[in-house]
Coordinates of C-alpha atoms and ligand atoms in Angstrom, one line a residue:
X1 CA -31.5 50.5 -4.8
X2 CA -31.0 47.4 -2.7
X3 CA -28.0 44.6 -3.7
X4 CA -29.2 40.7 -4.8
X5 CA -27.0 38.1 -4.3
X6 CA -26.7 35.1 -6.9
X7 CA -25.0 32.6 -8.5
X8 CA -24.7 31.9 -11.8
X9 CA -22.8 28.7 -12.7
X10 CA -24.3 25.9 -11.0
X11 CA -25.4 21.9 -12.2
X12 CA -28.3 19.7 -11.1
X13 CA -28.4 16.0 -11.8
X14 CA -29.9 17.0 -15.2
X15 CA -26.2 16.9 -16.2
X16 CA -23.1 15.5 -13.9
X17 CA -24.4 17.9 -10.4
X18 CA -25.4 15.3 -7.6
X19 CA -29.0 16.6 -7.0
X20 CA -32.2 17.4 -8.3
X21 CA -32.8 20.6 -9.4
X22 CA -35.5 21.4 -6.1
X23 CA -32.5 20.4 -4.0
X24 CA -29.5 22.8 -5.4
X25 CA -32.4 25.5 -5.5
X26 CA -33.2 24.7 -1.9
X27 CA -29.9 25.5 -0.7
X28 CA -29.3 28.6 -2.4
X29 CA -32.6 29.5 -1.0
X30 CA -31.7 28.5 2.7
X31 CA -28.1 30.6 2.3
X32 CA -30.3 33.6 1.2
X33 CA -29.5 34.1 -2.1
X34 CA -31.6 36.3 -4.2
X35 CA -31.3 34.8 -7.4
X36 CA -29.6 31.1 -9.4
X37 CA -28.9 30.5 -12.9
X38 CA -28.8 26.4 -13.2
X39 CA -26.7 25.9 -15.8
X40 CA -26.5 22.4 -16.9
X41 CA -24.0 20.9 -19.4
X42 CA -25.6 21.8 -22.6
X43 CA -29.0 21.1 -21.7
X44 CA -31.7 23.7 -20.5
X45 CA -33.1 22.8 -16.6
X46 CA -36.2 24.7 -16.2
X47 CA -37.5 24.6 -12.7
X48 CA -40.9 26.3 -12.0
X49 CA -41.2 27.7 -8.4
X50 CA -44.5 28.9 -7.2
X51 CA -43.7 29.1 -3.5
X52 CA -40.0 30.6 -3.1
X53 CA -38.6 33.9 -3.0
X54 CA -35.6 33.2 -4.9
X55 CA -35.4 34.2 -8.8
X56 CA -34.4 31.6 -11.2
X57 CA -32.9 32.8 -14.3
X58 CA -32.6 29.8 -16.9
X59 CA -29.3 29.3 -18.2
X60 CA -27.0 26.6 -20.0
X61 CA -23.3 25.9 -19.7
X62 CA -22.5 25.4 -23.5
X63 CA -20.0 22.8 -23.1
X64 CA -17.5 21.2 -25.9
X65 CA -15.2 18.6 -24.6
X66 CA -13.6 17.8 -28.0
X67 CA -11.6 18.8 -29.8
X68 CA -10.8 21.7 -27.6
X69 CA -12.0 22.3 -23.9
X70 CA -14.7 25.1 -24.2
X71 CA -17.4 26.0 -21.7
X72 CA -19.5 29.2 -22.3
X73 CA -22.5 29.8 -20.0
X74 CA -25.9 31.3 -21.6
X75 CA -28.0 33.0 -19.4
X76 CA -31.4 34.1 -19.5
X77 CA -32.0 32.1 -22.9
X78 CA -35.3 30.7 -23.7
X79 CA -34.1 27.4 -25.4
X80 CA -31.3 25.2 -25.7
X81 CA -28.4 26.1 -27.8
X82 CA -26.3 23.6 -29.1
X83 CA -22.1 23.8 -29.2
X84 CA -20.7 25.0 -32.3
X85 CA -17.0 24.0 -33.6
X86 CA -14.9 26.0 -35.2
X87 CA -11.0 25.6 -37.1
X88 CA -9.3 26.7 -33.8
X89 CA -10.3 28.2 -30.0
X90 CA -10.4 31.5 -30.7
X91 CA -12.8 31.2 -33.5
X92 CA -15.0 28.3 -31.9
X93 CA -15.6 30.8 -29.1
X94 CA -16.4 33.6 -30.9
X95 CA -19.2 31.3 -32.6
X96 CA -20.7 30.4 -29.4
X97 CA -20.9 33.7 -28.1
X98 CA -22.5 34.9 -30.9
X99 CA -24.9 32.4 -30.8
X100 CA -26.1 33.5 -27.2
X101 CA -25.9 37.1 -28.5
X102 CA -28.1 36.0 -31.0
X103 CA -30.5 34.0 -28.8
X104 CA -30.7 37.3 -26.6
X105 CA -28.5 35.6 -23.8
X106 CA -25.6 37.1 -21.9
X107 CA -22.3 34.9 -22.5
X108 CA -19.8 34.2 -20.3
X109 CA -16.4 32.9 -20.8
X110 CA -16.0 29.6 -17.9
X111 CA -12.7 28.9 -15.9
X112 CA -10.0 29.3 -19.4
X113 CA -7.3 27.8 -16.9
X114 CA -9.8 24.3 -17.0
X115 CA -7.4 21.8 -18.5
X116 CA -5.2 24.7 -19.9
X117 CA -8.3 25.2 -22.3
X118 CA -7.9 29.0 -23.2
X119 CA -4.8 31.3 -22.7
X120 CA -4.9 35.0 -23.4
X121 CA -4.0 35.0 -27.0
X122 CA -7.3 33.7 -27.3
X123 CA -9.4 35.8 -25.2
X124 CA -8.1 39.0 -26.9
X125 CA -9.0 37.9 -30.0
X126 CA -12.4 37.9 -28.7
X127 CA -15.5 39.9 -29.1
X128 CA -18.9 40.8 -27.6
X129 CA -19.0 38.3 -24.5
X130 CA -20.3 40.3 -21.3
X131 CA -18.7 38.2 -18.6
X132 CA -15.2 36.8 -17.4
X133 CA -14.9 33.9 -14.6
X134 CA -12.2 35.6 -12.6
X135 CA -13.2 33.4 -10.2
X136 CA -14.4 29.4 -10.1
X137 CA -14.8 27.8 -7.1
X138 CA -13.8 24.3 -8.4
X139 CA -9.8 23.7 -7.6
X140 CA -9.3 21.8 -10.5
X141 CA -9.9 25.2 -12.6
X142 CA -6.9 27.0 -12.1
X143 CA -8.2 30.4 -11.3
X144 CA -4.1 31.8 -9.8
X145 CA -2.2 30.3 -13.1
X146 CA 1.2 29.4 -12.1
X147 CA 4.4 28.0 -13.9
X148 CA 3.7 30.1 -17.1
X149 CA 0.1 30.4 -17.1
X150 CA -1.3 33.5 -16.6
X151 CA -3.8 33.7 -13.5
X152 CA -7.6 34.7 -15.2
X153 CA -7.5 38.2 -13.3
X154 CA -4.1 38.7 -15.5
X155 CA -5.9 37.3 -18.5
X156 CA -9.2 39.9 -17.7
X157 CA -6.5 42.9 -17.7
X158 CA -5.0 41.9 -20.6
X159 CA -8.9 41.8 -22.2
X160 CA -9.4 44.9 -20.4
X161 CA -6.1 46.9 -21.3
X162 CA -7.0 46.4 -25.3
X163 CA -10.2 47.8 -25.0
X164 CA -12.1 44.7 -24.8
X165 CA -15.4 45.9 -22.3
X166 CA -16.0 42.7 -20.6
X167 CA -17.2 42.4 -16.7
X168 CA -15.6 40.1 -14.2
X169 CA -17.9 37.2 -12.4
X170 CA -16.9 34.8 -9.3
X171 CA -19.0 31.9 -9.8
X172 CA -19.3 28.5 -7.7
X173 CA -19.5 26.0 -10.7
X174 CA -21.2 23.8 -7.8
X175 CA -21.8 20.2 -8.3
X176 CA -21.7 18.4 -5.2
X177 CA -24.3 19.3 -2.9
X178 CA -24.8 16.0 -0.8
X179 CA -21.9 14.3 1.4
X180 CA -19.2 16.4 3.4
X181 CA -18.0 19.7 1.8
X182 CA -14.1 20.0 1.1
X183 CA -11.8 21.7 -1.0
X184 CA -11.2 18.7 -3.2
X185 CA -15.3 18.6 -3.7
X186 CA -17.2 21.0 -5.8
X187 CA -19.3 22.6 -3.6
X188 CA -21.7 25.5 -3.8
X189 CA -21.2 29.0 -1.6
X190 CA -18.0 29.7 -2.5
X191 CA -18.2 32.7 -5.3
X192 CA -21.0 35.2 -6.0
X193 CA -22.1 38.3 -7.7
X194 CA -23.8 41.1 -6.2
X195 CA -26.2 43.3 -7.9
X196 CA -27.5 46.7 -7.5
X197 CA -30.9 46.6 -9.5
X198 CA -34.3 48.5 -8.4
X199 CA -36.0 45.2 -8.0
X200 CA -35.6 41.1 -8.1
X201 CA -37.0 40.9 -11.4
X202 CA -35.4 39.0 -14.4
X203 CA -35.4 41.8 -16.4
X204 CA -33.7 44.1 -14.1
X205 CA -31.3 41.3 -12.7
X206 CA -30.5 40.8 -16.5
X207 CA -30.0 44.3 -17.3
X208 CA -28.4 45.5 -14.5
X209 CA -25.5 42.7 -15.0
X210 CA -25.6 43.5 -18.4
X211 CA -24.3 47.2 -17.7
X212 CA -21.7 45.6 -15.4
X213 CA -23.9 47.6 -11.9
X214 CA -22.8 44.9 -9.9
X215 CA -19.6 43.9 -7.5
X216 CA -18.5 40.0 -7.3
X217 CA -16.9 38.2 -4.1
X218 CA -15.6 35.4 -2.6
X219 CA -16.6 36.7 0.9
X220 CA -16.1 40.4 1.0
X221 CA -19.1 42.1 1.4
X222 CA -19.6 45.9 0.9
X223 CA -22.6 47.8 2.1
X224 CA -21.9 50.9 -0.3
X225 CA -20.5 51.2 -3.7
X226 CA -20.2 54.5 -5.5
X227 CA -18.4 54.9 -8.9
X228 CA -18.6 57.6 -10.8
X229 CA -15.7 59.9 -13.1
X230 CA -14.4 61.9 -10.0
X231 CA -13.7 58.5 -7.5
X232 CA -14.1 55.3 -6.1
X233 CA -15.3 54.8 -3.0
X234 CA -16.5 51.6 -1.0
X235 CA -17.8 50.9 2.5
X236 CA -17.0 46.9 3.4
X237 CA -19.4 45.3 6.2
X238 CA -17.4 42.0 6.5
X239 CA -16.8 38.8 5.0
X240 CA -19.6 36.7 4.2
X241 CA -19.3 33.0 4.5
X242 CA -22.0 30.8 3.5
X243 CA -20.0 27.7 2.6
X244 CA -23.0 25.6 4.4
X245 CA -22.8 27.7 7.7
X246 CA -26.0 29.6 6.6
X247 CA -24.6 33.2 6.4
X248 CA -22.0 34.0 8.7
X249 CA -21.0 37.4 8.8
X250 CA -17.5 37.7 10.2
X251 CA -16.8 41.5 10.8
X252 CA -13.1 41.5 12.6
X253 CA -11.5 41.0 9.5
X254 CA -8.8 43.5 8.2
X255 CA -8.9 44.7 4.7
X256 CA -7.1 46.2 2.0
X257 CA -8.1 47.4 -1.2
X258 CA -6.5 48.1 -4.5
X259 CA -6.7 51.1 -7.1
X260 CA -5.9 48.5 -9.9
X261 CA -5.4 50.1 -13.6
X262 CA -4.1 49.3 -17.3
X263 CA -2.4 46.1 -17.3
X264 CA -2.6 45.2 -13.8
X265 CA -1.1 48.0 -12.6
X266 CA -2.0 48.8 -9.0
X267 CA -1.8 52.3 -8.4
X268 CA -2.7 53.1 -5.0
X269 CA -3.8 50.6 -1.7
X270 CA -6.1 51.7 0.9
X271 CA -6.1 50.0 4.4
X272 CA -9.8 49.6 6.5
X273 CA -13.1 49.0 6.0
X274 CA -13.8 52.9 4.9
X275 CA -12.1 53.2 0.9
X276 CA -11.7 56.2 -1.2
X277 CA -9.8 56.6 -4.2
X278 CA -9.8 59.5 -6.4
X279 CA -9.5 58.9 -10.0
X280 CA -6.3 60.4 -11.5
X281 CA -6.5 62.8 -13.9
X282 CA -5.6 61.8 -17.7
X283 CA -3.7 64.6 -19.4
X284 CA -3.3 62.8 -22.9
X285 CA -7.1 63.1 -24.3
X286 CA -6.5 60.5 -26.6
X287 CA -5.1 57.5 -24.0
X288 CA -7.2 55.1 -23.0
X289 CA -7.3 53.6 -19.1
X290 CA -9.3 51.9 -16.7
X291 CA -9.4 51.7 -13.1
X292 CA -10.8 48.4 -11.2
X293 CA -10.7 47.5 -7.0
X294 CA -10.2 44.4 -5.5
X295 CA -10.5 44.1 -1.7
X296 CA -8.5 41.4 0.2
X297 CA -9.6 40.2 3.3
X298 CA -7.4 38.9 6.9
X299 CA -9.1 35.6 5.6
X300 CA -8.5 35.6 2.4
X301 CA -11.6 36.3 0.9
X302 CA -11.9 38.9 -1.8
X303 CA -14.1 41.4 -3.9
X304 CA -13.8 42.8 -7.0
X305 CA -15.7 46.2 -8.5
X306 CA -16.1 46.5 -12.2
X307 CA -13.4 48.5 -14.3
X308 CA -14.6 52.1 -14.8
X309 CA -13.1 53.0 -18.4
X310 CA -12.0 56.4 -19.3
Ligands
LIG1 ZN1 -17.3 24.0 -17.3
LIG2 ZN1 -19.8 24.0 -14.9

Protein backbone atom coordinates (compact mmCIF):
# COMPACT_ATOMS: atom_id res chain seq x y z
CA UNK A 1 0.00 0.00 0.00
CA UNK A 2 1.55 3.37 -0.91
CA UNK A 3 2.22 6.29 2.01
CA UNK A 4 0.06 9.91 1.78
CA UNK A 5 1.47 12.78 3.14
CA UNK A 6 -0.82 15.50 5.02
CA UNK A 7 -1.33 17.95 7.37
CA UNK A 8 -3.76 18.30 9.65
CA UNK A 9 -3.80 21.57 11.61
CA UNK A 10 -3.75 24.36 9.46
CA UNK A 11 -5.84 28.11 9.28
CA UNK A 12 -7.13 30.13 6.35
CA UNK A 13 -8.26 33.70 6.64
CA UNK A 14 -11.71 32.22 7.54
CA UNK A 15 -10.21 32.59 11.15
CA UNK A 16 -6.70 34.46 12.14
CA UNK A 17 -4.46 32.37 8.91
CA UNK A 18 -3.19 35.09 6.42
CA UNK A 19 -4.79 33.62 3.16
CA UNK A 20 -7.69 32.34 1.47
CA UNK A 21 -8.42 29.06 1.69
CA UNK A 22 -7.35 28.31 -2.42
CA UNK A 23 -4.03 29.81 -1.37
CA UNK A 24 -3.03 27.53 1.84
CA UNK A 25 -4.48 24.61 -0.38
CA UNK A 26 -2.31 25.71 -3.22
CA UNK A 27 0.77 25.33 -1.34
CA UNK A 28 0.22 22.19 0.18
CA UNK A 29 -0.53 21.17 -3.26
CA UNK A 30 2.73 22.58 -4.92
CA UNK A 31 4.89 20.78 -1.77
CA UNK A 32 3.17 17.47 -2.84
CA UNK A 33 1.07 16.73 -0.14
CA UNK A 34 -1.53 14.11 -0.47
CA UNK A 35 -4.04 15.32 1.67
CA UNK A 36 -5.03 18.88 4.25
CA UNK A 37 -7.39 19.23 6.95
CA UNK A 38 -8.18 23.23 7.24
CA UNK A 39 -8.99 23.66 10.50
CA UNK A 40 -10.19 26.98 11.33
CA UNK A 41 -10.80 28.49 14.82
CA UNK A 42 -14.15 27.05 15.59
CA UNK A 43 -15.62 27.62 12.28
CA UNK A 44 -15.92 24.94 9.46
CA UNK A 45 -13.92 26.06 5.92
CA UNK A 46 -15.27 23.92 3.32
CA UNK A 47 -13.34 24.35 0.12
CA UNK A 48 -14.69 22.43 -3.04
CA UNK A 49 -11.82 21.40 -5.49
CA UNK A 50 -12.70 20.02 -8.78
CA UNK A 51 -9.36 20.26 -10.41
CA UNK A 52 -6.58 19.13 -7.74
CA UNK A 53 -5.21 16.06 -6.70
CA UNK A 54 -4.94 16.77 -3.21
CA UNK A 55 -7.67 15.44 -0.67
CA UNK A 56 -9.25 17.82 1.62
CA UNK A 57 -10.66 16.44 4.72
CA UNK A 58 -12.91 19.17 6.60
CA UNK A 59 -11.97 19.83 9.99
CA UNK A 60 -12.34 22.49 12.88
CA UNK A 61 -9.92 23.56 15.58
CA UNK A 62 -12.46 23.70 18.58
CA UNK A 63 -10.93 26.51 20.21
CA UNK A 64 -11.82 28.09 23.99
CA UNK A 65 -9.76 30.95 24.98
CA UNK A 66 -11.53 31.50 28.28
CA UNK A 67 -11.58 30.53 31.00
CA UNK A 68 -8.97 28.01 30.27
CA UNK A 69 -6.73 27.68 27.01
CA UNK A 70 -8.27 24.57 25.07
CA UNK A 71 -7.84 23.77 21.51
CA UNK A 72 -9.14 20.30 20.21
CA UNK A 73 -9.13 19.68 16.41
CA UNK A 74 -12.26 17.72 14.76
CA UNK A 75 -11.56 16.15 11.71
CA UNK A 76 -13.61 14.72 9.08
CA UNK A 77 -16.89 16.26 10.76
CA UNK A 78 -19.70 17.28 8.66
CA UNK A 79 -20.76 20.50 10.66
CA UNK A 80 -19.57 22.93 12.99
CA UNK A 81 -19.33 22.07 16.57
CA UNK A 82 -19.41 24.56 19.04
CA UNK A 83 -16.90 24.70 22.36
CA UNK A 84 -18.21 23.36 25.43
CA UNK A 85 -17.12 24.55 29.15
CA UNK A 86 -16.78 22.58 31.76
CA UNK A 87 -15.98 23.06 35.96
CA UNK A 88 -12.19 22.52 35.30
CA UNK A 89 -9.61 21.34 32.14
CA UNK A 90 -9.79 17.93 32.58
CA UNK A 91 -13.49 17.79 32.34
CA UNK A 92 -14.02 20.65 29.67
CA UNK A 93 -11.80 18.37 27.45
CA UNK A 94 -13.38 15.35 27.94
CA UNK A 95 -16.75 17.21 26.82
CA UNK A 96 -15.29 18.33 23.62
CA UNK A 97 -13.92 15.17 22.64
CA UNK A 98 -16.89 13.57 23.22
CA UNK A 99 -18.67 15.83 21.19
CA UNK A 100 -16.43 14.97 18.00
CA UNK A 101 -16.79 11.31 18.99
CA UNK A 102 -20.32 11.89 18.83
CA UNK A 103 -20.31 13.87 15.61
CA UNK A 104 -18.27 10.83 14.04
CA UNK A 105 -14.97 13.00 14.09
CA UNK A 106 -11.52 12.00 15.15
CA UNK A 107 -10.25 14.38 18.11
CA UNK A 108 -7.10 15.59 18.69
CA UNK A 109 -5.56 17.12 21.74
CA UNK A 110 -3.54 20.66 20.18
CA UNK A 111 -0.07 21.93 21.61
CA UNK A 112 -1.02 21.41 25.85
CA UNK A 113 2.38 23.33 26.41
CA UNK A 114 0.24 26.60 24.55
CA UNK A 115 0.20 29.11 27.34
CA UNK A 116 0.91 26.31 29.91
CA UNK A 117 -2.86 25.31 28.99
CA UNK A 118 -2.78 21.40 29.88
CA UNK A 119 -0.17 19.48 31.99
CA UNK A 120 -0.30 15.74 32.37
CA UNK A 121 -2.52 15.44 35.28
CA UNK A 122 -4.92 16.45 32.88
CA UNK A 123 -4.34 14.36 29.94
CA UNK A 124 -4.40 11.13 32.00
CA UNK A 125 -7.50 11.85 33.24
CA UNK A 126 -8.60 11.64 29.78
CA UNK A 127 -10.53 9.36 27.55
CA UNK A 128 -11.28 8.38 23.98
CA UNK A 129 -9.36 11.07 21.96
CA UNK A 130 -7.30 9.42 19.00
CA UNK A 131 -4.59 11.90 18.52
CA UNK A 132 -1.67 13.70 20.60
CA UNK A 133 0.29 16.86 19.05
CA UNK A 134 3.76 15.65 19.88
CA UNK A 135 4.74 17.99 17.64
CA UNK A 136 3.52 21.87 16.64
CA UNK A 137 5.35 23.74 14.43
CA UNK A 138 4.50 27.18 16.03
CA UNK A 139 7.44 28.15 18.68
CA UNK A 140 5.29 29.78 20.87
CA UNK A 141 3.70 26.16 21.74
CA UNK A 142 6.24 24.65 23.77
CA UNK A 143 6.52 21.28 22.30
CA UNK A 144 10.36 20.44 24.56
CA UNK A 145 8.75 21.73 28.04
CA UNK A 146 11.44 23.03 30.12
CA UNK A 147 11.85 24.49 33.71
CA UNK A 148 9.28 22.03 35.18
CA UNK A 149 7.04 21.39 32.37
CA UNK A 150 7.02 18.26 30.99
CA UNK A 151 7.90 18.13 27.08
CA UNK A 152 4.43 16.67 25.21
CA UNK A 153 6.45 13.42 24.08
CA UNK A 154 6.82 13.02 28.11
CA UNK A 155 3.27 13.92 28.57
CA UNK A 156 2.19 11.13 25.53
CA UNK A 157 4.28 8.40 27.55
CA UNK A 158 2.79 9.22 30.61
CA UNK A 159 -0.90 8.81 28.52
CA UNK A 160 0.62 5.84 27.03
CA UNK A 161 2.25 4.07 30.21
CA UNK A 162 -1.53 4.08 31.92
CA UNK A 163 -3.00 2.44 29.20
CA UNK A 164 -4.41 5.42 27.63
CA UNK A 165 -4.37 4.10 23.47
CA UNK A 166 -3.82 7.49 21.97
CA UNK A 167 -1.62 8.06 18.58
CA UNK A 168 1.02 10.72 18.30
CA UNK A 169 0.67 13.55 15.37
CA UNK A 170 3.30 16.37 14.21
CA UNK A 171 1.25 19.00 12.84
CA UNK A 172 2.24 22.54 11.31
CA UNK A 173 -0.56 24.74 13.01
CA UNK A 174 0.31 27.04 9.85
CA UNK A 175 -0.91 30.52 9.69
CA UNK A 176 1.36 32.59 7.80
CA UNK A 177 1.65 31.79 4.40
CA UNK A 178 2.55 35.24 2.64
CA UNK A 179 5.79 37.38 3.60
CA UNK A 180 9.30 35.73 4.51
CA UNK A 181 9.21 32.43 6.40
CA UNK A 182 11.07 32.36 9.90
CA UNK A 183 11.16 30.65 13.04
CA UNK A 184 9.39 33.52 14.83
CA UNK A 185 6.49 33.17 11.94
CA UNK A 186 3.96 30.41 11.79
CA UNK A 187 4.68 28.81 8.74
CA UNK A 188 3.46 25.72 6.99
CA UNK A 189 5.90 22.56 5.99
CA UNK A 190 7.31 22.01 9.10
CA UNK A 191 5.40 18.80 10.71
CA UNK A 192 3.45 15.97 8.91
CA UNK A 193 1.82 12.57 9.14
CA UNK A 194 2.41 9.82 6.88
CA UNK A 195 -0.12 7.30 6.04
CA UNK A 196 -0.17 3.84 4.83
CA UNK A 197 -3.83 3.42 3.38
CA UNK A 198 -4.80 1.35 0.05
CA UNK A 199 -5.94 4.56 -1.56
CA UNK A 200 -6.36 8.62 -1.18
CA UNK A 201 -9.84 8.31 -0.26
CA UNK A 202 -11.43 10.07 2.83
CA UNK A 203 -12.59 7.07 4.05
CA UNK A 204 -9.46 5.22 4.02
CA UNK A 205 -7.21 8.29 5.00
CA UNK A 206 -9.79 8.46 7.96
CA UNK A 207 -9.61 5.02 8.95
CA UNK A 208 -6.29 4.21 8.41
CA UNK A 209 -5.31 7.17 10.97
CA UNK A 210 -7.91 6.08 13.10
CA UNK A 211 -6.06 2.56 13.62
CA UNK A 212 -2.88 4.61 14.30
CA UNK A 213 -1.22 2.82 10.38
CA UNK A 214 0.63 5.82 9.97
CA UNK A 215 4.33 7.35 10.96
CA UNK A 216 4.58 11.33 11.70
CA UNK A 217 7.86 13.53 10.98
CA UNK A 218 9.37 16.63 11.08
CA UNK A 219 11.70 15.56 8.09
CA UNK A 220 12.60 11.98 8.52
CA UNK A 221 11.33 10.03 5.84
CA UNK A 222 11.14 6.19 5.80
CA UNK A 223 10.49 4.19 2.67
CA UNK A 224 9.45 0.96 4.77
CA UNK A 225 7.73 0.42 7.94
CA UNK A 226 6.99 -3.03 9.33
CA UNK A 227 5.45 -3.61 12.87
CA UNK A 228 4.25 -6.50 13.90
CA UNK A 229 4.58 -8.74 17.59
CA UNK A 230 7.99 -10.31 16.68
CA UNK A 231 9.92 -6.67 15.69
CA UNK A 232 10.34 -3.39 14.47
CA UNK A 233 11.96 -2.67 11.61
CA UNK A 234 12.34 0.65 9.39
CA UNK A 235 14.21 1.59 6.25
CA UNK A 236 14.82 5.73 6.26
CA UNK A 237 15.33 7.43 2.69
CA UNK A 238 16.29 10.86 4.02
CA UNK A 239 15.06 13.87 5.45
CA UNK A 240 12.42 15.72 3.73
CA UNK A 241 12.39 19.41 3.78
CA UNK A 242 9.62 21.22 2.29
CA UNK A 243 9.68 24.40 4.35
CA UNK A 244 8.98 26.38 0.88
CA UNK A 245 12.03 24.66 -1.00
CA UNK A 246 9.37 22.39 -2.82
CA UNK A 247 10.65 18.98 -1.59
CA UNK A 248 14.11 18.64 -0.97
CA UNK A 249 15.29 15.31 -0.20
CA UNK A 250 18.53 15.54 1.68
CA UNK A 251 19.96 11.90 1.91
CA UNK A 252 23.63 12.36 3.65
CA UNK A 253 22.08 12.69 6.87
CA UNK A 254 23.10 10.31 9.79
CA UNK A 255 20.48 8.71 11.90
CA UNK A 256 19.65 7.15 14.98
CA UNK A 257 16.75 5.53 16.14
CA UNK A 258 15.30 4.63 19.46
CA UNK A 259 13.51 1.33 20.93
CA UNK A 260 11.43 3.70 23.27
CA UNK A 261 9.13 1.78 25.95
CA UNK A 262 6.97 2.29 29.30
CA UNK A 263 7.56 5.59 30.62
CA UNK A 264 9.95 6.86 28.24
CA UNK A 265 12.25 4.39 28.73
CA UNK A 266 14.58 3.88 25.82
CA UNK A 267 15.70 0.43 25.54
CA UNK A 268 17.90 -0.02 22.78
CA UNK A 269 19.42 2.70 19.80
CA UNK A 270 20.19 1.69 16.46
CA UNK A 271 22.73 3.66 14.30
CA UNK A 272 21.96 3.95 10.06
CA UNK A 273 19.52 4.21 7.77
CA UNK A 274 18.79 0.21 7.94
CA UNK A 275 16.74 -0.32 11.76
CA UNK A 276 15.70 -3.53 13.34
CA UNK A 277 14.64 -4.05 16.71
CA UNK A 278 13.36 -7.14 18.08
CA UNK A 279 10.69 -6.95 20.56
CA UNK A 280 11.57 -8.31 24.01
CA UNK A 281 9.98 -10.96 25.34
CA UNK A 282 7.41 -10.25 28.35
CA UNK A 283 7.63 -13.06 31.00
CA UNK A 284 4.89 -11.55 33.36
CA UNK A 285 1.48 -12.41 31.28
CA UNK A 286 -0.20 -10.01 33.21
CA UNK A 287 2.29 -6.66 32.67
CA UNK A 288 1.46 -4.34 30.39
CA UNK A 289 4.16 -2.46 27.89
CA UNK A 290 4.59 -0.67 24.80
CA UNK A 291 7.22 -0.12 22.51
CA UNK A 292 7.50 3.25 20.23
CA UNK A 293 10.63 4.61 17.74
CA UNK A 294 11.69 7.83 17.13
CA UNK A 295 14.46 8.48 14.60
CA UNK A 296 16.72 11.61 14.95
CA UNK A 297 18.38 12.95 12.19
CA UNK A 298 22.30 14.87 11.66
CA UNK A 299 19.79 17.85 11.11
CA UNK A 300 17.73 17.54 13.55
CA UNK A 301 14.75 16.43 12.09
CA UNK A 302 12.83 13.59 13.48
CA UNK A 303 10.09 10.68 13.07
CA UNK A 304 8.10 8.93 15.30
CA UNK A 305 6.28 5.30 14.71
CA UNK A 306 3.11 4.51 16.67
CA UNK A 307 3.44 2.61 20.06
CA UNK A 308 2.82 -1.17 19.43
CA UNK A 309 1.10 -2.31 22.92
CA UNK A 310 1.54 -5.60 24.32
ZN1 LIG B 1 -4.62 26.19 18.77
ZN1 LIG C 1 -4.31 26.22 15.35
Amino acid sequence: MPWFKGNLHTHTNKSDGDSSPEVVVDWYEKNKYDFLVLSDHNHLTILEKDDTNILLIPGEEITLNVPYSIHVNAIGIKKVIEPTIRTNKAKTLQANIDNIITAGGLAEINHPNFRWALDEDDLVQVRGAHFLEVFNGNFNTHNYGGGGKKSVEEMWDQMLSRKIQIWGVAVDDSHHFQGEFALSRHNPGRGWVQVFAENLSMNNILESMRNGNFYFSTGVKFKEVVIDKEKIELKITGDDVNEGLSNTLITDSKYTTQLISKNGEIIEEINGKKVSFSIPKITDKDDYIYFRTKTLSSTGSVAWTQPLFV
